[in-house]
CSV table of C-alpha atoms in Angstrom, one decimal:
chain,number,residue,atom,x,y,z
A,1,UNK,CA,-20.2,56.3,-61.3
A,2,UNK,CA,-16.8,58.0,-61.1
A,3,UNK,CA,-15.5,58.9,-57.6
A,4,UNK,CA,-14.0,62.6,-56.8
A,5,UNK,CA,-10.1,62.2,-55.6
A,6,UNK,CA,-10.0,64.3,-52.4
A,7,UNK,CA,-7.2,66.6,-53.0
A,8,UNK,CA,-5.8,69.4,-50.6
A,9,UNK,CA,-5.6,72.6,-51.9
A,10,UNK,CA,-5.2,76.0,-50.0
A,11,UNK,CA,-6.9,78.2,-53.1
A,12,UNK,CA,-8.1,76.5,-55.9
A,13,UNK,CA,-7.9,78.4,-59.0
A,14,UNK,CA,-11.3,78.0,-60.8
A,15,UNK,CA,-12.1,78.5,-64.3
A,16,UNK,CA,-15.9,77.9,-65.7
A,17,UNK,CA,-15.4,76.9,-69.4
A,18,UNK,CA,-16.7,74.6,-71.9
A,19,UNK,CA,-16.0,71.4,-74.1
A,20,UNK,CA,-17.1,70.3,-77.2
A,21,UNK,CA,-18.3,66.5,-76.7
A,22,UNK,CA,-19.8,65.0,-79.9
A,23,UNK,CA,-21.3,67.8,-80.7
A,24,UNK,CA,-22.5,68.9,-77.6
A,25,UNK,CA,-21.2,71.5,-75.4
A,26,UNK,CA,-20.9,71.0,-71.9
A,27,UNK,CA,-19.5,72.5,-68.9
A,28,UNK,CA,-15.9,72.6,-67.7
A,29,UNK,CA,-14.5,73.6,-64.4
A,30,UNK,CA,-10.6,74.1,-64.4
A,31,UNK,CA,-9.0,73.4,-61.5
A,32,UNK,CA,-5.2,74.1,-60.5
A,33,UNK,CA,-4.1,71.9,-58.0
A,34,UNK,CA,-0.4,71.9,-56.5
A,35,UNK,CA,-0.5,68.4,-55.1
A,36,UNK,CA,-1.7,66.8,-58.5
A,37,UNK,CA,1.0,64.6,-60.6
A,38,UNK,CA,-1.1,64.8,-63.7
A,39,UNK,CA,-3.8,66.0,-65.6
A,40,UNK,CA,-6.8,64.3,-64.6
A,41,UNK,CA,-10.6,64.8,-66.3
A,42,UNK,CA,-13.4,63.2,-64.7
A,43,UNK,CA,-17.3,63.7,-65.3
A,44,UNK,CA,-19.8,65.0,-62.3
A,45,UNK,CA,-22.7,63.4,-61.7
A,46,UNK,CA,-24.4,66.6,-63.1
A,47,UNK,CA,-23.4,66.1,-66.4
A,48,UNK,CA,-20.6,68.7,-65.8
A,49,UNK,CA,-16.2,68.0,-66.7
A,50,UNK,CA,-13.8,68.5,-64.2
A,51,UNK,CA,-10.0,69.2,-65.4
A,52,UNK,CA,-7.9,69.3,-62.6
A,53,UNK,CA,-3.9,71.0,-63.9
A,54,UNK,CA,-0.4,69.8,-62.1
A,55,UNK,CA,1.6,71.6,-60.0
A,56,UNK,CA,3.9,72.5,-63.3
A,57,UNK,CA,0.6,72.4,-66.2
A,58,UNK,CA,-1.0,74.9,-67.9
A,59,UNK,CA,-4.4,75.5,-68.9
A,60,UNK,CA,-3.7,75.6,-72.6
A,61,UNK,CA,-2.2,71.7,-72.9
A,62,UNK,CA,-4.9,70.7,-70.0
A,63,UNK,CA,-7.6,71.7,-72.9
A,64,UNK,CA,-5.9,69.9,-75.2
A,65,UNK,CA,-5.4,66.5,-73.0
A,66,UNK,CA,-9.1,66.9,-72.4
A,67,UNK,CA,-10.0,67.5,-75.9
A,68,UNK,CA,-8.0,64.6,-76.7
A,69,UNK,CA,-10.6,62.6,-74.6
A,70,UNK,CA,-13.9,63.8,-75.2
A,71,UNK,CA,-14.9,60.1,-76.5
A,72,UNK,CA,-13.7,59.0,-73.1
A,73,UNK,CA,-16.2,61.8,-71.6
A,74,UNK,CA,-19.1,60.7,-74.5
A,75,UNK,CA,-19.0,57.3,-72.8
A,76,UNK,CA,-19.4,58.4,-69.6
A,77,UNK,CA,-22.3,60.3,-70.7
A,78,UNK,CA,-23.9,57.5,-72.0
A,79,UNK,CA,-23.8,55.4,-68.6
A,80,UNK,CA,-24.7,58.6,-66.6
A,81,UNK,CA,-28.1,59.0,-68.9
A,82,UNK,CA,-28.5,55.0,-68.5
A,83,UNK,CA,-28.1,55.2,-64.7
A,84,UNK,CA,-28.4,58.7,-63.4
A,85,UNK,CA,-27.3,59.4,-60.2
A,86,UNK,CA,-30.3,60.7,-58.0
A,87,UNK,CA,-29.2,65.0,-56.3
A,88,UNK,CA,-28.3,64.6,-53.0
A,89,UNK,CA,-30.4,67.6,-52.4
A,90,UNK,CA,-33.7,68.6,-53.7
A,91,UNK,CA,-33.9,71.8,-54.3
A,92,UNK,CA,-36.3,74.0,-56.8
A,93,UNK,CA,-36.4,72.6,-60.3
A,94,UNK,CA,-34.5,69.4,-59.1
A,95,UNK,CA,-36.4,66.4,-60.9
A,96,UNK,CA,-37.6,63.1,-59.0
A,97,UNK,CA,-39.4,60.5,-59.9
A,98,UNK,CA,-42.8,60.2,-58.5
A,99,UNK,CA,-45.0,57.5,-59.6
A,100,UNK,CA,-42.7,56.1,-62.5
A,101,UNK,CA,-42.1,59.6,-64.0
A,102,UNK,CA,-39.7,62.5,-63.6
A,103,UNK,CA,-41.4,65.5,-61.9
A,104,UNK,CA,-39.8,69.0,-61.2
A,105,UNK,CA,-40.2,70.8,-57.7
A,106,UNK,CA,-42.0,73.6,-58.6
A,107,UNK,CA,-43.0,76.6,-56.5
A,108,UNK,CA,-45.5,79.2,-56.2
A,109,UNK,CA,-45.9,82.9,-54.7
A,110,UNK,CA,-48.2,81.6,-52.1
A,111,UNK,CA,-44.9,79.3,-50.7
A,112,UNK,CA,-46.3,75.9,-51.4
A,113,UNK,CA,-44.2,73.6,-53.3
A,114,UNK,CA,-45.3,71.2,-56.0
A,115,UNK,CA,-44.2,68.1,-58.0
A,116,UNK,CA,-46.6,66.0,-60.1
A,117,UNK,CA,-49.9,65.8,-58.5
A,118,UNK,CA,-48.9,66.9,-55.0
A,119,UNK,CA,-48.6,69.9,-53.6
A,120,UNK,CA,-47.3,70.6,-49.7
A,121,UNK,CA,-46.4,74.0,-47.5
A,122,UNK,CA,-42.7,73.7,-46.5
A,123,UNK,CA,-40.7,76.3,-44.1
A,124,UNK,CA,-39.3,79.7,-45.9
A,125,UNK,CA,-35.7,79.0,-44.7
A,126,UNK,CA,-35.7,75.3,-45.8
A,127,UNK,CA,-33.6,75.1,-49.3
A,128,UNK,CA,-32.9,71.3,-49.3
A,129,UNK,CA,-36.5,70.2,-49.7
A,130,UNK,CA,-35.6,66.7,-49.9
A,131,UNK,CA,-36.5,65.6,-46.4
A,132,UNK,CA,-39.5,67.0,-46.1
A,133,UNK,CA,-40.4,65.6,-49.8
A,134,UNK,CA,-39.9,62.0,-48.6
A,135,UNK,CA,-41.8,62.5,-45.4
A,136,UNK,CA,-44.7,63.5,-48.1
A,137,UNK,CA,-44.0,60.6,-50.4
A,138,UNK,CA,-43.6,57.6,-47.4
A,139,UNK,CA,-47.4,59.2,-46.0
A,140,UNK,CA,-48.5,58.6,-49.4
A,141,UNK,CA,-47.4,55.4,-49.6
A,142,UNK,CA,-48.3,54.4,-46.0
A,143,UNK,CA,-52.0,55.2,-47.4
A,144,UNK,CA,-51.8,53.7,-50.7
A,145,UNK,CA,-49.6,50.4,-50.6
A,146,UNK,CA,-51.6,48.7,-47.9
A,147,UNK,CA,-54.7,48.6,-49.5
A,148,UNK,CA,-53.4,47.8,-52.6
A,149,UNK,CA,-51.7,44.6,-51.0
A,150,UNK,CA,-54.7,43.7,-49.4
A,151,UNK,CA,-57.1,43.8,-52.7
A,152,UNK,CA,-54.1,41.7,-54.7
A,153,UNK,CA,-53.7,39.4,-51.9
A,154,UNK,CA,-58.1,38.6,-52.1
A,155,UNK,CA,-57.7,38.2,-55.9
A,156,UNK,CA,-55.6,35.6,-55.7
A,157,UNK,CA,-57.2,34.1,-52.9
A,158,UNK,CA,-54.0,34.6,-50.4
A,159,UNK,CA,-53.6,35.3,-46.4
A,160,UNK,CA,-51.9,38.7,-45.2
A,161,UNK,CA,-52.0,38.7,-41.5
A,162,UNK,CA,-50.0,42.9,-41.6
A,163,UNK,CA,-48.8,45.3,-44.0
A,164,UNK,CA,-45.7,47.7,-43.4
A,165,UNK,CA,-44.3,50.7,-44.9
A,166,UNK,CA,-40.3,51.0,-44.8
A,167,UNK,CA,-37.4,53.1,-45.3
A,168,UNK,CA,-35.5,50.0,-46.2
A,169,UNK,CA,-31.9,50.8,-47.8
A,170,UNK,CA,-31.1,47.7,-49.9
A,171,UNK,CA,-34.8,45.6,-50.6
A,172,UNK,CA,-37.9,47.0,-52.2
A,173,UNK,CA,-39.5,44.7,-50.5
A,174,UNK,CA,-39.9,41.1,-48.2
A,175,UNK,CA,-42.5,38.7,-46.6
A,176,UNK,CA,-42.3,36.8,-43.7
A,177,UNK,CA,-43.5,33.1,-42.6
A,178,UNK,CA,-46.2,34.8,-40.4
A,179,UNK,CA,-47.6,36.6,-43.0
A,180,UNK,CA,-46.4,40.3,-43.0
A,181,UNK,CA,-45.5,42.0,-45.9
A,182,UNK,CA,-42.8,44.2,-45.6
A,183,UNK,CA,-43.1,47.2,-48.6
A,184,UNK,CA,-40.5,50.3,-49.2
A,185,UNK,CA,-41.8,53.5,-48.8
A,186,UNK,CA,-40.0,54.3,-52.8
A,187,UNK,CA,-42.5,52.2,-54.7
A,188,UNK,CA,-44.1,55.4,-54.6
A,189,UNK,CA,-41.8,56.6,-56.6
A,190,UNK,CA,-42.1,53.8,-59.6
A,191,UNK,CA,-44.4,52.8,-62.6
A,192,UNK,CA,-48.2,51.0,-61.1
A,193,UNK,CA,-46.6,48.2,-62.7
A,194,UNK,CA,-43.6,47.8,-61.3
A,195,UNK,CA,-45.4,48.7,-57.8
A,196,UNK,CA,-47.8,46.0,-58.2
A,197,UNK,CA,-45.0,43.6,-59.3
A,198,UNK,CA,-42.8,44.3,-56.3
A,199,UNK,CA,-46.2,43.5,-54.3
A,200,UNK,CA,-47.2,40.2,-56.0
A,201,UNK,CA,-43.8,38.6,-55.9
A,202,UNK,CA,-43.7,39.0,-52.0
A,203,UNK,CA,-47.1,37.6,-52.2
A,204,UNK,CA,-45.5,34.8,-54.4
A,205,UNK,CA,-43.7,33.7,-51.3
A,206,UNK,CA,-46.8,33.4,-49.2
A,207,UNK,CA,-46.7,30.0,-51.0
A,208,UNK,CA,-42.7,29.8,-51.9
A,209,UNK,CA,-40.6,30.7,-49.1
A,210,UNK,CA,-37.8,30.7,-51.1
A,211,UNK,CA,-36.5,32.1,-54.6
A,212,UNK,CA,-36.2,28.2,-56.5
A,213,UNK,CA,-37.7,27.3,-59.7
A,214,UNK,CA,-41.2,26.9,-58.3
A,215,UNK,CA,-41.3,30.4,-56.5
A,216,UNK,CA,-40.5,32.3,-60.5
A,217,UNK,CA,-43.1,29.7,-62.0
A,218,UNK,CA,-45.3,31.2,-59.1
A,219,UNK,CA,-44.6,34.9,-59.7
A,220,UNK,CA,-44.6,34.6,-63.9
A,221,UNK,CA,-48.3,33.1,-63.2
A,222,UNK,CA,-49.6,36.5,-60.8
A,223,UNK,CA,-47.5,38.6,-63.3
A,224,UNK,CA,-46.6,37.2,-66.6
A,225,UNK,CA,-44.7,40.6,-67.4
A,226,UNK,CA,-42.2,40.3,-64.1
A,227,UNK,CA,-38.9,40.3,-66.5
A,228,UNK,CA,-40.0,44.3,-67.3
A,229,UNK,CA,-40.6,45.5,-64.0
A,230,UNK,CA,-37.3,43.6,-63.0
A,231,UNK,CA,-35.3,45.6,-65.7
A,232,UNK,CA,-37.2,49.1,-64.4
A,233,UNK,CA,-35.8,48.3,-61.2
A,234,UNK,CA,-32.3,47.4,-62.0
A,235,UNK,CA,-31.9,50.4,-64.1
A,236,UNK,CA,-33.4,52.8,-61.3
A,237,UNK,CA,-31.4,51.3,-58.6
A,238,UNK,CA,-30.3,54.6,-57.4
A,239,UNK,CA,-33.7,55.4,-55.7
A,240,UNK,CA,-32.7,52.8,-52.7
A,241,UNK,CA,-30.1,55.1,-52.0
């Protein structure tokens, strides 16, 4: 992910236009900024080109010095599609993921809101919908991931003395010696399979307390296809966020 510079400007002079990049045509904001040595071209997270002009540029040989790196801005393309950066706010017709697939928040004239399979009442004047769609999403999974736990931890003939439901920031998930499993509130948000994975490699350390040789033997045997749901989660990293 690129990072925006934070430049000071008293009254930026903005121009909506467009660029060419391998064939496709995406949007480009022109920005003049005084305090700027150089053209600089960056891509937003929304898929979107920033050109920002020198004190002393003009707009005409800032199109060409971006032009002259739209491969640059094809690259960058690529990685955002490979690892998209998840809105900061949710707002109608913003996509999440929801059980492993995108949804879009939808909305009706009787002023429910709906994505995927659920639908919820949220206040008039509320535009960013995004914290009252993960409150929905962590009571769903405080229902759903518990039980779940439970009926994998009896197939494979395993103690659980206490589920919990998290807003944890950098684990999906942990287990500890007396027996509590420990699940993020996101796994909502992923494939059943990578949810159950998640839940049978904590179970994995009701018998390996540890990650060695013997505790991946243990979780390849609950869940012979571990190596996929690790590569889901790796490349969707951005929901812990």
């Amino acid at each position: 992910m690129l990072f925006d510079f934070i430049l000071k400007q008293t009254k930026p002079n903005l121009d909506e236009n467009v660029l060419t990049v391998r064939g496709r045509q995406i949007p480009l904001a022109i920005i003049r900024n005084n305090q700027a040595r150089r053209y600089l071209l960056k891509l937003r997270s929304d898929g979107s080109a920033r050109l920002t002009i020198p004190r002393r540029g003009s707009i005409t040989e800032g199109r060409r010095f971006a032009e002259r790196n739209t491969e640059w801005l094809a690259q960058q393309l690529e990685k955002l599609a490979a690892h998209p950066v998840e809105p900061k706010q949710w707002l109608i017709g913003t996509e999440i993921f929801f059980r492993g697939e995108l949804v879009r928040i939808e909305s009706d004239a009787a002023g429910s809101i709906h994505f995927g399979t659920e639908r919820m009442k949220v206040s008039a004047a509320q535009s960013d919908l995004r914290s009252a769609i993960q409150n929905h999403l962590r009571n769903l999974a405080s229902q759903e991931l518990p039980p779940r736990v439970m009926e994998l931890a009896a197939l494979h003939g395993m103690n659980v003395s206490r589920v919990t439901v998290r807003n944890q920031k950098s684990r999906w998930g942990s287990c500890s010696r007396r027996g509590t499993i420990s699940l993020n509130w996101r796994l909502i948000q992923t494939p059943i399979f990578v949810r159950d994975y998640i839940i049978l490699h904590e179970l994995a350390h009701r018998r390996q307390m540890n990650h060695s040789e013997k505790f991946w033997q243990e979780v390849e045997r609950l869940f012979p296809d571990y190596l996929q749901a690790e590569r889901w989660l790796k490349q969707h990293a951005n929901l812990l966020r």
